[in-house]
Amino acid sequence: MKQGLKLAMEATNSNPTSTAAAELLCGVNAKALLDSVDAFLFDCDGVIWKGDKLIDGTPETLEMLRSMGKKLIFVTNNSTKSRFQYANKFRSLGLSVSQDEIFSSSYAAAMYLKVNQFPLEKKVYVIGGEGIVQELQLSGFTALGGPEDGEKRAQWKSNCLFEHDKDVGAVVVGLDPDINYYKLQYGTICIRENPGCLFIATNRDSVGHMTDLQEWPGAGCMVGAICGSTERKPIVVGKPSTFMMDFLLQKFNLSTYRMCMVGDRLDTDILFGQNAGCKTLLVLSGVTTKSILDDPSNKIQPDYYTSKVSDFLNFLGE
Amino acid sequence: MKQGLKLAMEATNSNPTSTAAAELLCGVNAKALLDSVDAFLFDCDGVIWKGDKLIDGTPETLEMLRSMGKKLIFVTNNSTKSRFQYANKFRSLGLSVSQDEIFSSSYAAAMYLKVNQFPLEKKVYVIGGEGIVQELQLSGFTALGGPEDGEKRAQWKSNCLFEHDKDVGAVVVGLDPDINYYKLQYGTICIRENPGCLFIATNRDSVGHMTDLQEWPGAGCMVGAICGSTERKPIVVGKPSTFMMDFLLQKFNLSTYRMCMVGDRLDTDILFGQNAGCKTLLVLSGVTTKSILDDPSNKIQPDYYTSKVSDFLNFLGE
């Protein structure tokens, strides 16, 4: 257990950044990029879709890449859905993507416990959505909390002892639209009082596109709350930690230098790709604008940038 | 406005710690301590009471100190009550303490805005209890949020724009037993989108004695959540920041070296006293045990320690 844990902790702290300015994608370098990689890793929100709306030209682009023999993998920090639920979302948007091609941070949390041989007789308390609970259960773990505790309230009165399950050996924290004091209290008490209890964060994204129009607090908000009450640092399993990357490299027997990470966020997607040694492509269809990329305070430069994934269609038609 | 703000920020970062081991309070040094100070600053929870239960011997001790001409000031990080509500709590426990002797972090938040000339036409969004709302209103500010937003929910659907008040110029975050996604979202959007919006934390205590029996998440939990979603550091007005101390020194015309801070927490109370240059006395009637004090990882040593405030009665009777 210790080695896997150590790896994920280190991955979260490593921060290799590229200092060369990103190249604008064009016909010439797009073709060279395609020739140099076997697999594309795509972030979903801001790359494939925005909220519930597909980004134009995506289905045709993915089909073209598949027809060229490229492996496609979808890596999302959003933990509210399980892989099964994500496959349904892809299908509802007219995209043919199988569950095995999807790596969500909810799945990563379950896989982290699995590869680190978390004892099956122990339990996992969840601050987050149904996606985490489902993935934990699919891996044979007992999940407590999650949506079930959405309406519970702590009793603030004298001589009140908050009872918690002493068998909880891990608390998994992700984005939780039904966050409340009860869940924060339950997770905090498990981490502070149960010896050796792990504190796992699906990711630490500060905000996300919960709607098409605006950025709202992301998992970084709930994770920050538990950091504040426990004075502990989490083990992060989602981007930019390379835990998920190490896991899928092993699963698919891929080489990182023959992969390209495509994402809309510098501090998660691009850093995740760089941490792992992948080529990186920033799309401006999500949260990052050209002026953010060019700002002197930004230290993360992808290899390439372009407006949206479907630009590949134009470049390869030239 | 800038200078006051700078002062409070610096105060939060300053961290002078004493390395000499704490002296056990006894008849000799207790008398010397009493002779050397004009005022005692008391933390409340874990010092005067624990939850809703008075700690034995406290009323007699406070009366004795008053009869010796000592000024008594009560400084609490708990922001859920206003000074008016605190005065009622003291009264209900049989202690005669006036509102003017009480400095709560709810009052400190209002005073921070006042001394920094926060414009009265601007508004303040509150993540926290009624105490903060009351103190802001007593100082003439317009408070939004707080308990009123306890039952509100964000709509998670496409094309949903979360409307927020563009006149909010400060978000005050304290302990909030009714924390929810709506409030976190409101505060986050104000800080991220309203130009110059201040992020003020009443305090960052990780946990507190919400009941007699157990420690539950404190304001540090809610403050951590907003740090996570905004990627901003708060201006802390409660202990161990010296904002409150600077304010009351000016108000009462006191000298810090003629004061003694009495508290049960090393990282807030004792550090607060040391930051300000006061003498410090740790009581073991709250969250800190002798083994925590003696642990090599603890770098904060008070001048003196004793089991409870009423030990003064014994020492002065010797």
XYZ file of C-alpha atoms in Angstrom:
636
model
C 0.000 0.000 0.000
C 2.743 2.423 0.931
C 4.457 2.572 -2.441
C 1.320 3.417 -4.443
C 0.400 6.050 -1.916
C 3.868 7.560 -2.146
C 3.708 7.651 -5.934
C 0.422 9.522 -5.978
C 1.618 12.005 -3.357
C 4.761 12.741 -5.351
C 2.805 13.088 -8.561
C 0.691 15.800 -7.000
C 3.747 17.744 -5.996
C 5.752 17.391 -9.214
C 5.412 20.387 -11.445
C 7.555 20.313 -14.567
C 6.553 23.244 -16.746
C 7.527 24.075 -20.266
C 8.877 27.564 -20.804
C 8.796 27.650 -24.648
C 5.739 29.506 -25.946
C 2.958 27.294 -27.327
C 2.783 26.889 -31.144
C -0.472 27.689 -32.897
C -1.732 24.493 -34.518
C -1.642 24.616 -38.350
C -1.668 22.224 -41.286
C 2.035 21.401 -41.036
C 2.448 20.780 -37.300
C -0.995 19.098 -37.009
C 0.105 16.436 -39.491
C 3.441 16.027 -37.688
C 1.626 15.725 -34.348
C -0.714 13.059 -35.720
C 2.210 11.069 -37.098
C 4.048 11.239 -33.785
C 1.309 9.892 -31.503
C -0.714 6.678 -31.158
C -3.249 7.904 -28.616
C -5.173 11.053 -27.752
C -6.290 11.759 -24.223
C -9.216 14.150 -24.159
C -10.561 16.173 -21.307
C -14.359 16.338 -21.705
C -15.852 19.588 -20.369
C -14.743 22.539 -22.505
C -13.213 20.150 -25.074
C -15.918 17.670 -26.146
C -18.889 19.501 -24.629
C -19.706 22.588 -22.601
C -22.319 21.801 -19.961
C -24.832 19.726 -21.909
C -23.982 21.105 -25.355
C -21.662 19.346 -27.773
C -18.862 21.519 -29.198
C -19.283 21.779 -32.995
C -17.507 19.268 -35.199
C -16.433 16.965 -32.370
C -18.143 13.730 -33.523
C -16.608 13.973 -37.050
C -13.150 14.730 -35.601
C -13.235 11.776 -33.225
C -14.389 9.494 -36.053
C -11.570 10.717 -38.295
C -8.969 10.091 -35.571
C -10.376 6.605 -34.948
C -10.272 5.879 -38.717
C -6.571 6.803 -38.663
C -6.020 4.111 -36.025
C -5.570 6.465 -33.084
C -6.616 5.283 -29.632
C -8.987 7.688 -27.885
C -9.204 8.008 -24.109
C -11.463 10.424 -22.228
C -10.112 11.700 -18.928
C -12.347 13.868 -16.757
C -11.919 15.343 -13.297
C -15.691 15.525 -12.883
C -16.555 12.925 -10.259
C -20.330 13.377 -10.143
C -20.875 10.597 -12.693
C -19.622 7.005 -12.896
C -18.086 5.680 -16.137
C -21.423 4.007 -16.905
C -23.224 7.335 -16.515
C -20.586 9.059 -18.675
C -21.008 6.496 -21.466
C -24.723 7.374 -21.408
C -23.920 11.068 -21.640
C -21.644 10.485 -24.669
C -24.403 8.398 -26.282
C -27.084 11.043 -25.624
C -24.880 13.594 -27.436
C -24.518 11.260 -30.433
C -20.958 10.108 -29.662
C -20.007 6.462 -29.698
C -17.659 6.027 -26.713
C -17.432 2.889 -24.578
C -17.138 2.746 -20.796
C -13.603 1.311 -21.142
C -12.416 4.462 -22.902
C -13.543 6.701 -20.024
C -11.403 7.633 -16.995
C -13.313 9.771 -14.526
C -11.902 10.897 -11.188
C -14.683 8.890 -9.488
C -13.227 5.753 -11.100
C -9.695 6.908 -10.229
C -10.650 7.104 -6.532
C -11.887 3.502 -6.609
C -8.804 2.365 -8.552
C -6.489 4.133 -6.117
C -7.984 2.134 -3.247
C -7.834 -1.069 -5.321
C -4.195 -0.825 -6.419
C -3.237 0.099 -2.862
C -5.088 -2.973 -1.539
C -7.485 -1.055 0.695
C -9.018 -3.746 2.952
C -12.512 -4.776 1.789
C -13.727 -4.980 5.401
C -13.017 -1.264 5.838
C -15.533 1.380 4.672
C -15.255 4.572 2.623
C -17.087 7.781 3.526
C -18.037 9.869 0.474
C -18.422 13.651 0.279
C -19.563 13.919 -3.322
C -22.002 12.568 -5.863
C -23.494 9.252 -6.907
C -20.643 8.665 -9.389
C -18.121 8.065 -6.591
C -20.491 5.804 -4.664
C -21.202 3.704 -7.794
C -17.536 3.297 -8.747
C -16.589 2.295 -5.187
C -19.376 -0.293 -5.103
C -18.396 -1.678 -8.537
C -14.902 -2.272 -7.113
C -16.350 -4.143 -4.136
C -15.965 -1.406 -1.508
C -18.579 -0.357 1.043
C -19.462 3.315 0.541
C -21.182 5.454 3.184
C -22.448 9.019 2.822
C -22.721 10.651 -0.595
C -26.193 11.690 -1.772
C -27.805 9.681 1.076
C -26.512 12.200 3.623
C -27.696 15.224 1.624
C -30.568 16.050 3.962
C -28.983 15.091 7.287
C -28.297 17.690 9.943
C -26.001 17.750 12.942
C -27.624 18.384 16.336
C -26.007 21.420 17.975
C -26.747 20.803 21.645
C -24.932 20.123 24.907
C -23.718 16.596 25.618
C -24.208 15.635 21.981
C -21.739 13.028 20.736
C -21.659 12.657 16.965
C -21.502 8.937 16.299
C -19.341 7.864 13.364
C -18.345 4.483 11.955
C -14.926 3.498 13.351
C -14.415 1.170 10.357
C -14.174 4.069 7.906
C -10.600 3.834 6.576
C -10.849 6.415 3.800
C -12.775 9.607 3.074
C -13.187 10.444 -0.627
C -13.991 14.091 -1.379
C -15.232 15.341 -4.759
C -17.607 17.949 -6.146
C -20.740 17.946 -3.984
C -23.738 20.124 -4.922
C -25.447 18.930 -1.711
C -22.592 19.769 0.622
C -23.709 20.339 4.219
C -22.269 20.568 7.717
C -23.231 16.960 8.530
C -21.062 15.539 5.737
C -18.152 17.858 6.521
C -18.419 16.837 10.178
C -18.596 13.111 9.367
C -15.587 13.235 7.051
C -13.607 15.432 9.446
C -14.215 13.170 12.458
C -13.257 10.027 10.477
C -9.973 11.603 9.319
C -9.150 13.076 12.738
C -10.238 10.149 14.917
C -9.936 6.888 12.910
C -6.265 5.819 12.999
C -4.669 5.781 9.521
C -7.814 7.053 7.773
C -6.926 8.199 4.210
C -8.062 11.573 2.823
C -8.527 11.199 -0.950
C -9.519 14.063 -3.267
C -10.944 13.253 -6.702
C -9.404 16.572 -7.837
C -8.886 20.158 -6.665
C -10.387 22.172 -9.562
C -11.360 25.523 -8.049
C -14.300 26.040 -10.409
C -15.999 24.271 -13.315
C -18.616 24.894 -15.988
C -21.656 23.555 -14.150
C -23.754 25.518 -16.667
C -22.913 26.791 -20.173
C -22.683 30.365 -18.947
C -20.731 30.529 -15.718
C -18.054 28.953 -13.545
C -19.214 27.651 -10.182
C -17.227 26.169 -7.261
C -15.600 22.823 -8.113
C -14.265 19.951 -6.012
C -11.447 22.236 -4.817
C -14.079 23.932 -2.662
C -15.120 20.791 -0.757
C -11.514 19.538 -0.594
C -10.449 22.930 0.801
C -13.129 22.643 3.492
C -11.775 19.278 4.687
C -8.187 20.572 4.522
C -9.346 23.452 6.727
C -10.989 21.242 9.354
C -8.421 18.410 9.418
C -5.175 20.332 8.770
C -4.258 17.446 6.440
C -3.237 17.394 2.759
C -5.235 15.111 0.462
C -4.011 12.369 -1.855
C -5.194 13.711 -5.242
C -6.134 11.035 -7.795
C -7.480 13.230 -10.643
C -5.591 15.646 -12.902
C -2.889 17.006 -12.578
C -1.757 14.102 -10.348
C -0.355 11.338 -12.544
C -2.051 8.515 -10.622
C -4.680 8.133 -13.352
C -2.022 8.308 -16.080
C 0.176 5.641 -14.438
C -2.899 3.458 -14.138
C -4.007 3.746 -17.764
C -0.489 3.435 -19.172
C -0.281 0.085 -17.439
C -3.781 -0.937 -18.499
C -3.333 -0.112 -22.217
C 0.434 -0.680 -22.432
C 1.027 2.763 -23.923
C 4.126 4.995 -24.014
C 3.592 8.513 -22.805
C 5.803 10.116 -25.478
C 3.448 8.612 -28.129
C 0.405 10.295 -26.510
C -1.134 13.732 -26.737
C -3.207 15.259 -23.937
C -5.923 17.616 -25.233
C -7.538 19.921 -22.702
C -8.908 23.375 -21.948
C -7.212 23.940 -18.577
C -3.572 24.797 -18.080
C -3.323 23.890 -14.399
C -4.998 20.479 -14.670
C -5.047 19.120 -18.246
C -1.849 20.560 -19.664
C 0.066 20.108 -16.411
C -1.251 16.523 -16.214
C 0.060 15.817 -19.737
C 3.392 17.474 -18.989
C 3.760 15.677 -15.628
C 3.469 12.407 -17.535
C 5.723 13.351 -20.464
C 2.937 13.527 -23.101
C 2.638 16.026 -25.932
C 0.043 18.639 -25.043
C -2.608 20.571 -26.984
C -4.636 23.384 -25.434
C -8.071 24.122 -26.934
C -9.554 27.580 -26.388
C -13.146 26.247 -26.370
C -13.288 26.056 -22.561
C -12.033 28.089 -19.615
C -8.680 29.301 -21.002
C -8.511 32.313 -23.318
C -5.558 33.352 -25.497
C -4.860 36.248 -23.127
C -4.659 33.878 -20.127
C -2.232 31.692 -22.094
C -0.107 34.727 -23.015
C -0.222 36.370 -19.578
C 3.297 36.684 -18.090
C 1.983 35.184 -14.821
C 1.143 31.933 -16.623
C 4.046 29.525 -16.382
C 2.373 26.575 -18.139
C 2.824 26.461 -21.921
C 1.390 23.541 -23.932
C 3.232 22.300 -27.026
C 0.342 23.492 -29.252
C -2.890 25.437 -29.001
C -5.937 25.784 -31.258
C -9.488 27.087 -30.998
C -11.283 23.719 -30.878
C -10.791 20.005 -31.441
C -12.503 20.088 -34.866
C -9.727 22.322 -36.263
C -8.018 18.976 -37.029
C -10.661 18.452 -39.747
C -9.582 21.639 -41.559
C -5.854 21.037 -41.168
C -6.046 17.515 -42.526
C -8.228 18.654 -45.446
C -5.572 21.177 -46.583
C -8.137 51.620 3.415
C -4.872 50.195 2.165
C -2.825 50.673 5.315
C -5.290 48.939 7.638
C -5.620 46.095 5.192
C -1.854 45.713 4.987
C -1.548 45.685 8.761
C -4.060 42.881 9.169
C -2.469 40.826 6.387
C 0.952 41.156 7.992
C -0.430 40.299 11.371
C -1.789 37.043 10.011
C 1.599 36.096 8.661
C 3.706 37.123 11.631
C 4.595 34.207 13.801
C 6.948 34.968 16.663
C 7.127 31.894 18.896
C 8.690 31.415 22.259
C 11.110 28.512 22.558
C 11.554 28.454 26.359
C 9.402 25.739 27.969
C 6.252 26.969 29.722
C 6.383 27.370 33.535
C 3.752 25.621 35.638
C 1.764 28.313 37.449
C 2.311 28.276 41.230
C 1.875 30.578 44.209
C 5.086 32.513 43.573
C 4.876 33.175 39.836
C 1.079 33.692 39.969
C 1.582 36.613 42.371
C 4.401 38.002 40.218
C 2.218 37.663 37.098
C -0.664 39.505 38.803
C 1.656 42.312 39.873
C 3.071 42.675 36.364
C -0.192 43.088 34.445
C -3.115 45.525 34.399
C -5.431 43.538 32.146
C -6.379 39.932 31.434
C -7.620 38.862 28.026
C -9.658 35.688 28.243
C -10.626 33.301 25.508
C -14.123 31.976 26.326
C -14.691 28.417 25.085
C -12.482 25.994 27.023
C -11.475 28.766 29.451
C -14.680 30.308 30.869
C -17.099 27.612 29.667
C -17.148 24.409 27.671
C -20.166 24.316 25.345
C -22.971 25.546 27.621
C -21.332 24.536 30.910
C -19.421 26.967 33.101
C -15.937 25.796 34.155
C -15.816 25.458 37.966
C -14.671 28.432 40.004
C -14.670 30.905 37.135
C -17.151 33.490 38.553
C -15.236 33.774 41.838
C -11.896 34.097 40.017
C -13.160 36.843 37.727
C -14.638 38.699 40.726
C -11.327 38.422 42.592
C -9.377 39.800 39.627
C -11.849 42.672 39.249
C -11.553 43.439 42.978
C -7.774 43.695 42.491
C -8.395 46.395 39.871
C -7.577 44.253 36.839
C -9.312 45.009 33.586
C -11.021 41.963 32.073
C -11.548 41.532 28.324
C -13.146 38.515 26.658
C -11.843 37.686 23.201
C -13.529 34.886 21.249
C -13.070 33.560 17.726
C -16.618 32.207 17.742
C -18.534 34.380 15.271
C -21.974 32.773 15.564
C -23.064 35.301 18.212
C -22.981 39.098 18.346
C -21.565 40.888 21.411
C -25.146 41.467 22.592
C -25.860 37.729 22.342
C -22.592 36.958 24.152
C -23.461 39.311 27.012
C -26.707 37.326 27.369
C -24.778 34.059 27.441
C -22.479 35.367 30.203
C -25.538 36.535 32.153
C -27.312 33.167 31.748
C -24.266 31.460 33.260
C -24.288 33.827 36.239
C -21.371 36.011 35.095
C -21.598 39.767 35.105
C -19.861 40.863 31.901
C -20.844 43.871 29.808
C -21.023 44.048 26.027
C -18.097 46.507 25.997
C -15.811 43.910 27.562
C -16.507 41.370 24.767
C -14.543 41.109 21.499
C -15.968 38.447 19.222
C -14.661 37.760 15.714
C -18.111 38.770 14.376
C -17.522 42.250 15.873
C -13.924 42.212 14.593
C -15.181 41.667 11.023
C -17.460 44.709 11.303
C -14.683 46.786 12.914
C -12.227 45.772 10.192
C -14.587 47.165 7.556
C -15.199 50.287 9.665
C -11.571 51.195 10.349
C -10.774 50.557 6.678
C -13.622 52.869 5.642
C -15.548 50.268 3.656
C -18.092 52.326 1.627
C -21.570 52.243 3.187
C -23.186 52.007 -0.262
C -21.425 48.677 -0.841
C -22.834 45.409 0.547
C -21.353 42.501 2.491
C -22.185 38.859 1.733
C -22.084 36.636 4.832
C -21.255 32.929 5.003
C -21.843 32.388 8.701
C -24.265 32.949 11.528
C -26.583 35.653 12.790
C -23.807 37.150 14.947
C -21.923 38.444 11.907
C -25.098 39.832 10.298
C -26.055 41.663 13.525
C -22.609 43.197 14.053
C -22.435 44.385 10.425
C -25.866 45.984 10.714
C -24.988 47.648 14.042
C -22.045 49.285 12.257
C -24.329 50.563 9.500
C -23.417 48.027 6.788
C -25.855 46.169 4.523
C -25.496 42.420 5.048
C -26.734 39.802 2.573
C -26.787 36.015 2.981
C -26.156 34.457 6.409
C -28.964 32.399 7.938
C -31.423 33.747 5.321
C -29.711 31.715 2.587
C -29.664 28.522 4.650
C -32.373 26.790 2.647
C -31.554 28.147 -0.830
C -30.395 25.839 -3.589
C -28.529 26.451 -6.829
C -30.221 25.278 -10.031
C -27.929 22.884 -11.889
C -29.236 23.170 -15.452
C -28.086 24.341 -18.883
C -28.133 28.045 -19.668
C -28.479 28.866 -15.979
C -26.830 32.119 -14.953
C -26.451 32.555 -11.205
C -27.389 36.172 -10.497
C -25.379 37.912 -7.798
C -25.328 41.447 -6.432
C -22.575 43.422 -8.180
C -22.492 45.852 -5.213
C -21.085 43.226 -2.862
C -17.642 44.573 -1.949
C -16.755 42.093 0.799
C -17.493 38.478 1.674
C -17.210 37.621 5.379
C -16.751 33.914 6.149
C -17.155 32.395 9.611
C -18.431 29.207 11.213
C -21.632 28.197 9.420
C -23.665 25.207 10.643
C -26.009 25.752 7.669
C -23.315 25.797 5.013
C -24.590 24.836 1.548
C -23.544 25.010 -2.087
C -25.662 28.120 -2.725
C -23.763 30.207 -0.164
C -20.371 28.895 -1.308
C -21.352 29.710 -4.886
C -22.591 33.215 -3.993
C -19.456 34.074 -2.032
C -17.170 32.569 -4.672
C -18.782 34.473 -7.553
C -18.646 37.786 -5.634
C -14.927 37.332 -4.878
C -14.067 36.138 -8.390
C -16.234 38.546 -10.384
C -16.760 41.768 -8.359
C -13.636 43.919 -8.836
C -11.760 44.504 -5.563
C -14.136 42.366 -3.487
C -12.558 41.615 -0.081
C -12.406 38.080 1.364
C -12.541 38.350 5.164
C -12.321 35.363 7.519
C -13.527 35.753 11.104
C -10.910 33.096 11.993
C -9.450 29.839 10.716
C -9.918 27.489 13.712
C -9.959 23.974 12.263
C -12.306 22.621 14.932
C -14.138 23.818 18.022
C -16.128 22.457 20.974
C -19.633 22.762 19.513
C -20.719 20.286 22.212
C -19.130 19.407 25.566
C -17.942 16.048 24.270
C -16.390 16.439 20.840
C -14.608 18.725 18.416
C -16.480 19.555 15.217
C -15.386 21.537 12.128
C -14.796 25.231 12.850
C -14.667 28.345 10.672
C -11.431 27.025 9.119
C -13.617 24.550 7.252
C -15.796 27.198 5.531
C -12.809 29.493 4.994
C -10.891 26.577 3.423
C -13.805 25.960 1.058
C -13.718 29.568 -0.225
C -9.910 29.470 -0.489
C -10.334 26.333 -2.613
C -12.876 27.863 -4.989
C -11.348 31.346 -5.279
C -7.612 30.575 -5.025
C -7.404 33.624 -2.752
C -6.038 34.050 0.777
C -8.379 35.628 3.328
C -7.825 38.645 5.533
C -8.125 37.075 9.011
C -9.559 39.369 11.702
C -9.822 36.898 14.637
C -7.040 35.253 16.620
C -4.109 34.779 15.967
C -4.202 37.859 13.679
C -3.465 40.940 15.738
C -6.177 43.061 14.106
C -8.449 42.656 17.131
C -5.586 43.355 19.514
C -4.519 46.545 17.695
C -8.132 47.669 17.800
C -8.673 47.095 21.510
C -5.286 48.504 22.518
C -6.310 51.737 20.834
C -9.811 51.639 22.322
C -8.705 51.022 25.947
C -5.315 52.740 25.756
C -3.517 49.680 27.110
C 0.112 48.510 26.810
C 0.558 44.959 25.584
C 3.430 44.184 27.973
C 1.055 44.926 30.884
C -1.478 42.375 29.595
C -1.858 38.616 29.926
C -3.669 36.486 27.326
C -5.349 33.434 28.864
C -6.463 30.687 26.481
C -6.780 26.984 25.812
C -5.385 26.925 22.254
C -1.726 27.231 21.337
C -2.195 28.119 17.652
C -4.788 30.839 18.197
C -4.858 32.160 21.785
C -1.226 31.802 22.803
C 0.078 32.774 19.373
C -2.287 35.775 19.413
C -0.874 36.884 22.763
C 2.705 36.335 21.626
C 2.124 38.108 18.286
C 1.046 41.136 20.271
C 3.791 41.002 22.908
C 1.526 40.030 25.841
C 2.315 37.598 28.630
C 0.569 34.282 27.967
C -1.113 31.667 30.158
C -2.352 28.338 28.782
C -5.189 26.609 30.650
C -5.588 22.844 30.179
C -9.391 23.004 30.613
C -10.015 23.091 26.839
C -8.544 21.500 23.713
C -4.852 21.415 24.702
C -3.496 18.616 26.908
C -0.139 18.570 28.693
C 1.142 15.989 26.190
C 0.245 18.281 23.240
C 2.101 21.122 24.992
C 5.149 18.894 25.597
C 5.149 17.258 22.136
C 8.405 18.036 20.273
C 6.324 19.013 17.189
C 4.736 21.871 19.179
C 6.714 25.061 18.663
C 4.421 27.360 20.669
C 5.246 27.673 24.382
C 3.234 30.015 26.608
C 4.922 31.797 29.506
C 2.822 29.825 32.015
C 0.350 26.971 32.088
C -2.164 25.754 34.650
C -5.157 23.406 34.766
C -7.910 26.054 34.911
C -8.532 29.732 35.520
C -9.720 29.180 39.107
C -6.253 27.938 40.129
C -5.591 31.635 40.780
C -7.941 31.372 43.775
C -5.738 28.713 45.397
C -2.456 30.420 44.597
C -3.566 33.732 46.043
C -4.942 32.025 49.157
C -1.531 30.463 49.934
